[in-house]
Amino acid sequence: MTDRIAVCPGSFDPLTRGHEDIVRRGLAFADRVIVAVAHAPQQPRQGMFSIDERLGLIREAFAGEPRVEAAEFTGLLVDFARKRGAKIVIRGVRSVKDFEYEQQMAMMNRSLLADLETVFMAPDPAHAFVSATLVRQIARLGGHVAPFLSPAVLHHVLEKVAATKSAAAQG
Ligand code: PNS
């Protein structure tokens, strides 16, 4: 029997405990999960990590889990899924607001690639309010982000904030 491959796409800037939880739980119904970091050159954003750095964080966080792979992709998710033989897309849905957008993307992706199923996963309640955008903002403002990140990711976030501050201080 062939492996059931799932792709969990996103920005992952940075990978949060919420993402990690969704990916690990995805292994209950997929043999392998590809955590796919999207290149989004059209989106002006206050990012924290480069694509390569984000891939590194994902690899560190899942170092003990050979069934999880980190990859990057440019262009359409359906093209990446087709190329990698993935038939499942995993997305975490935290709220009704998330759901409207996620449902539209799922339907659009399925109309582009008929046998691609999107599985929506409810977050663990402990992570229901966590978003990478808020984590970046809180970390930059000196807030406590340890509960939202695994130790490896936290270390890199604190390092990045310190490096950015020291570069700014030097003008
Ligand atoms: O973490 P995000 O920002 O919510 O992830 C959004 C992402 C990367 C999953 C979505 O923007 C995406 O799939 N981008 C790839 C381009 C694409 O396929 N667009 C059409 C989606 S219907």
PDB file of N, CA, C and O in Angstrom, residues 53-90:
ATOM      1  N   GLU A  53      15.442  29.869   7.491  1.00  0.00           N
ATOM      2  CA  GLU A  53      15.423  29.812   8.965  1.00  0.00           C
ATOM      3  C   GLU A  53      14.175  29.084   9.461  1.00  0.00           C
ATOM      4  O   GLU A  53      14.236  28.287  10.400  1.00  0.00           O
ATOM      5  N   ARG A  54      13.030  29.361   8.814  1.00  0.00           N
ATOM      6  CA  ARG A  54      11.792  28.701   9.230  1.00  0.00           C
ATOM      7  C   ARG A  54      11.887  27.192   9.030  1.00  0.00           C
ATOM      8  O   ARG A  54      11.440  26.409   9.865  1.00  0.00           O
ATOM      9  N   LEU A  55      12.486  26.793   7.907  1.00  0.00           N
ATOM     10  CA  LEU A  55      12.669  25.357   7.652  1.00  0.00           C
ATOM     11  C   LEU A  55      13.542  24.745   8.745  1.00  0.00           C
ATOM     12  O   LEU A  55      13.282  23.648   9.239  1.00  0.00           O
ATOM     13  N   GLY A  56      14.592  25.474   9.132  1.00  0.00           N
ATOM     14  CA  GLY A  56      15.495  24.999  10.182  1.00  0.00           C
ATOM     15  C   GLY A  56      14.756  24.814  11.510  1.00  0.00           C
ATOM     16  O   GLY A  56      14.955  23.815  12.213  1.00  0.00           O
ATOM     17  N   LEU A  57      13.876  25.759  11.828  1.00  0.00           N
ATOM     18  CA  LEU A  57      13.121  25.661  13.092  1.00  0.00           C
ATOM     19  C   LEU A  57      12.202  24.442  13.073  1.00  0.00           C
ATOM     20  O   LEU A  57      12.079  23.716  14.067  1.00  0.00           O
ATOM     21  N   ILE A  58      11.567  24.213  11.914  1.00  0.00           N
ATOM     22  CA  ILE A  58      10.654  23.064  11.806  1.00  0.00           C
ATOM     23  C   ILE A  58      11.458  21.766  11.959  1.00  0.00           C
ATOM     24  O   ILE A  58      11.061  20.844  12.677  1.00  0.00           O
ATOM     25  N   ARG A  59      12.608  21.732  11.309  1.00  0.00           N
ATOM     26  CA  ARG A  59      13.441  20.501  11.391  1.00  0.00           C
ATOM     27  C   ARG A  59      13.901  20.263  12.827  1.00  0.00           C
ATOM     28  O   ARG A  59      13.922  19.125  13.302  1.00  0.00           O
ATOM     29  N   GLU A  60      14.260  21.324  13.526  1.00  0.00           N
ATOM     30  CA  GLU A  60      14.694  21.160  14.930  1.00  0.00           C
ATOM     31  C   GLU A  60      13.535  20.665  15.791  1.00  0.00           C
ATOM     32  O   GLU A  60      13.685  19.751  16.603  1.00  0.00           O
ATOM     33  N   ALA A  61      12.367  21.285  15.590  1.00  0.00           N
ATOM     34  CA  ALA A  61      11.214  20.943  16.434  1.00  0.00           C
ATOM     35  C   ALA A  61      10.777  19.491  16.222  1.00  0.00           C
ATOM     36  O   ALA A  61      10.300  18.844  17.152  1.00  0.00           O
ATOM     37  N   PHE A  62      10.953  18.983  14.985  1.00  0.00           N
ATOM     38  CA  PHE A  62      10.514  17.610  14.696  1.00  0.00           C
ATOM     39  C   PHE A  62      11.701  16.661  14.510  1.00  0.00           C
ATOM     40  O   PHE A  62      11.581  15.641  13.822  1.00  0.00           O
ATOM     41  N   ALA A  63      12.802  16.993  15.150  1.00  0.00           N
ATOM     42  CA  ALA A  63      14.036  16.210  14.955  1.00  0.00           C
ATOM     43  C   ALA A  63      13.828  14.734  15.274  1.00  0.00           C
ATOM     44  O   ALA A  63      14.394  13.872  14.626  1.00  0.00           O
ATOM     45  N   GLY A  64      12.990  14.426  16.248  1.00  0.00           N
ATOM     46  CA  GLY A  64      12.794  13.026  16.642  1.00  0.00           C
ATOM     47  C   GLY A  64      11.657  12.345  15.897  1.00  0.00           C
ATOM     48  O   GLY A  64      11.259  11.250  16.277  1.00  0.00           O
ATOM     49  N   GLU A  65      11.122  12.985  14.880  1.00  0.00           N
ATOM     50  CA  GLU A  65       9.949  12.441  14.198  1.00  0.00           C
ATOM     51  C   GLU A  65      10.223  12.275  12.702  1.00  0.00           C
ATOM     52  O   GLU A  65       9.998  13.203  11.914  1.00  0.00           O
ATOM     53  N   PRO A  66      10.711  11.103  12.293  1.00  0.00           N
ATOM     54  CA  PRO A  66      11.105  10.915  10.891  1.00  0.00           C
ATOM     55  C   PRO A  66       9.946  11.002   9.909  1.00  0.00           C
ATOM     56  O   PRO A  66      10.164  11.138   8.709  1.00  0.00           O
ATOM     57  N   ARG A  67       8.716  10.925  10.418  1.00  0.00           N
ATOM     58  CA  ARG A  67       7.570  10.974   9.493  1.00  0.00           C
ATOM     59  C   ARG A  67       7.170  12.410   9.146  1.00  0.00           C
ATOM     60  O   ARG A  67       6.262  12.637   8.350  1.00  0.00           O
ATOM     61  N   VAL A  68       7.861  13.382   9.756  1.00  0.00           N
ATOM     62  CA  VAL A  68       7.577  14.788   9.443  1.00  0.00           C
ATOM     63  C   VAL A  68       8.753  15.363   8.665  1.00  0.00           C
ATOM     64  O   VAL A  68       9.914  15.232   9.071  1.00  0.00           O
ATOM     65  N   GLU A  69       8.420  15.996   7.552  1.00  0.00           N
ATOM     66  CA  GLU A  69       9.451  16.599   6.686  1.00  0.00           C
ATOM     67  C   GLU A  69       9.146  18.090   6.542  1.00  0.00           C
ATOM     68  O   GLU A  69       7.973  18.481   6.481  1.00  0.00           O
ATOM     69  N   ALA A  70      10.192  18.901   6.449  1.00  0.00           N
ATOM     70  CA  ALA A  70       9.996  20.333   6.171  1.00  0.00           C
ATOM     71  C   ALA A  70      10.381  20.585   4.716  1.00  0.00           C
ATOM     72  O   ALA A  70      11.387  20.059   4.240  1.00  0.00           O
ATOM     73  N   ALA A  71       9.557  21.364   4.027  1.00  0.00           N
ATOM     74  CA  ALA A  71       9.865  21.693   2.626  1.00  0.00           C
ATOM     75  C   ALA A  71       9.345  23.098   2.353  1.00  0.00           C
ATOM     76  O   ALA A  71       8.527  23.627   3.109  1.00  0.00           O
ATOM     77  N   GLU A  72       9.843  23.691   1.285  1.00  0.00           N
ATOM     78  CA  GLU A  72       9.323  25.003   0.877  1.00  0.00           C
ATOM     79  C   GLU A  72       8.627  24.845  -0.463  1.00  0.00           C
ATOM     80  O   GLU A  72       8.895  23.891  -1.196  1.00  0.00           O
ATOM     81  N   PHE A  73       7.721  25.777  -0.749  1.00  0.00           N
ATOM     82  CA  PHE A  73       7.122  25.752  -2.078  1.00  0.00           C
ATOM     83  C   PHE A  73       6.801  27.161  -2.547  1.00  0.00           C
ATOM     84  O   PHE A  73       6.567  28.063  -1.752  1.00  0.00           O
ATOM     85  N   THR A  74       6.843  27.300  -3.861  1.00  0.00           N
ATOM     86  CA  THR A  74       6.505  28.570  -4.505  1.00  0.00           C
ATOM     87  C   THR A  74       5.340  28.253  -5.429  1.00  0.00           C
ATOM     88  O   THR A  74       5.287  27.177  -6.020  1.00  0.00           O
ATOM     89  N   GLY A  75       4.417  29.185  -5.576  1.00  0.00           N
ATOM     90  CA  GLY A  75       3.307  28.951  -6.500  1.00  0.00           C
ATOM     91  C   GLY A  75       2.147  28.275  -5.808  1.00  0.00           C
ATOM     92  O   GLY A  75       1.973  28.410  -4.593  1.00  0.00           O
ATOM     93  N   LEU A  76       1.393  27.539  -6.592  1.00  0.00           N
ATOM     94  CA  LEU A  76       0.156  26.962  -6.065  1.00  0.00           C
ATOM     95  C   LEU A  76       0.400  25.748  -5.171  1.00  0.00           C
ATOM     96  O   LEU A  76       1.214  24.870  -5.503  1.00  0.00           O
ATOM     97  N   LEU A  77      -0.371  25.698  -4.104  1.00  0.00           N
ATOM     98  CA  LEU A  77      -0.306  24.542  -3.208  1.00  0.00           C
ATOM     99  C   LEU A  77      -0.685  23.257  -3.954  1.00  0.00           C
ATOM    100  O   LEU A  77      -0.082  22.207  -3.743  1.00  0.00           O
ATOM    101  N   VAL A  78      -1.676  23.346  -4.830  1.00  0.00           N
ATOM    102  CA  VAL A  78      -2.109  22.126  -5.546  1.00  0.00           C
ATOM    103  C   VAL A  78      -0.974  21.564  -6.401  1.00  0.00           C
ATOM    104  O   VAL A  78      -0.847  20.338  -6.532  1.00  0.00           O
ATOM    105  N   ASP A  79      -0.151  22.438  -6.976  1.00  0.00           N
ATOM    106  CA  ASP A  79       0.968  21.947  -7.799  1.00  0.00           C
ATOM    107  C   ASP A  79       2.002  21.234  -6.924  1.00  0.00           C
ATOM    108  O   ASP A  79       2.553  20.199  -7.296  1.00  0.00           O
ATOM    109  N   PHE A  80       2.239  21.814  -5.740  1.00  0.00           N
ATOM    110  CA  PHE A  80       3.182  21.186  -4.807  1.00  0.00           C
ATOM    111  C   PHE A  80       2.633  19.833  -4.351  1.00  0.00           C
ATOM    112  O   PHE A  80       3.351  18.828  -4.331  1.00  0.00           O
ATOM    113  N   ALA A  81       1.346  19.806  -4.008  1.00  0.00           N
ATOM    114  CA  ALA A  81       0.725  18.556  -3.526  1.00  0.00           C
ATOM    115  C   ALA A  81       0.807  17.484  -4.615  1.00  0.00           C
ATOM    116  O   ALA A  81       1.153  16.331  -4.329  1.00  0.00           O
ATOM    117  N   ARG A  82       0.508  17.871  -5.838  1.00  0.00           N
ATOM    118  CA  ARG A  82       0.539  16.904  -6.950  1.00  0.00           C
ATOM    119  C   ARG A  82       1.953  16.343  -7.108  1.00  0.00           C
ATOM    120  O   ARG A  82       2.159  15.138  -7.211  1.00  0.00           O
ATOM    121  N   LYS A  83       2.931  17.272  -7.092  1.00  0.00           N
ATOM    122  CA  LYS A  83       4.333  16.865  -7.279  1.00  0.00           C
ATOM    123  C   LYS A  83       4.791  15.897  -6.188  1.00  0.00           C
ATOM    124  O   LYS A  83       5.527  14.954  -6.446  1.00  0.00           O
ATOM    125  N   ARG A  84       4.328  16.132  -4.960  1.00  0.00           N
ATOM    126  CA  ARG A  84       4.776  15.302  -3.846  1.00  0.00           C
ATOM    127  C   ARG A  84       3.856  14.117  -3.556  1.00  0.00           C
ATOM    128  O   ARG A  84       4.067  13.395  -2.593  1.00  0.00           O
ATOM    129  N   GLY A  85       2.802  13.967  -4.353  1.00  0.00           N
ATOM    130  CA  GLY A  85       1.895  12.830  -4.156  1.00  0.00           C
ATOM    131  C   GLY A  85       1.030  12.951  -2.905  1.00  0.00           C
ATOM    132  O   GLY A  85       0.569  11.942  -2.375  1.00  0.00           O
ATOM    133  N   ALA A  86       0.823  14.171  -2.445  1.00  0.00           N
ATOM    134  CA  ALA A  86      -0.009  14.374  -1.242  1.00  0.00           C
ATOM    135  C   ALA A  86      -1.470  14.488  -1.640  1.00  0.00           C
ATOM    136  O   ALA A  86      -1.813  15.219  -2.565  1.00  0.00           O
ATOM    137  N   LYS A  87      -2.323  13.754  -0.917  1.00  0.00           N
ATOM    138  CA  LYS A  87      -3.758  13.772  -1.229  1.00  0.00           C
ATOM    139  C   LYS A  87      -4.560  14.466  -0.120  1.00  0.00           C
ATOM    140  O   LYS A  87      -5.767  14.582  -0.200  1.00  0.00           O
ATOM    141  N   ILE A  88      -3.849  14.863   0.922  1.00  0.00           N
ATOM    142  CA  ILE A  88      -4.520  15.485   2.077  1.00  0.00           C
ATOM    143  C   ILE A  88      -3.835  16.808   2.400  1.00  0.00           C
ATOM    144  O   ILE A  88      -2.598  16.883   2.407  1.00  0.00           O
ATOM    145  N   VAL A  89      -4.650  17.832   2.654  1.00  0.00           N
ATOM    146  CA  VAL A  89      -4.128  19.101   3.172  1.00  0.00           C
ATOM    147  C   VAL A  89      -4.634  19.226   4.602  1.00  0.00           C
ATOM    148  O   VAL A  89      -5.826  19.023   4.855  1.00  0.00           O
ATOM    149  N   ILE A  90      -3.738  19.523   5.513  1.00  0.00           N
ATOM    150  CA  ILE A  90      -4.143  19.697   6.915  1.00  0.00           C
ATOM    151  C   ILE A  90      -4.095  21.180   7.259  1.00  0.00           C
ATOM    152  O   ILE A  90      -3.076  21.847   7.005  1.00  0.00           O
TER     153      ILE A  90
END
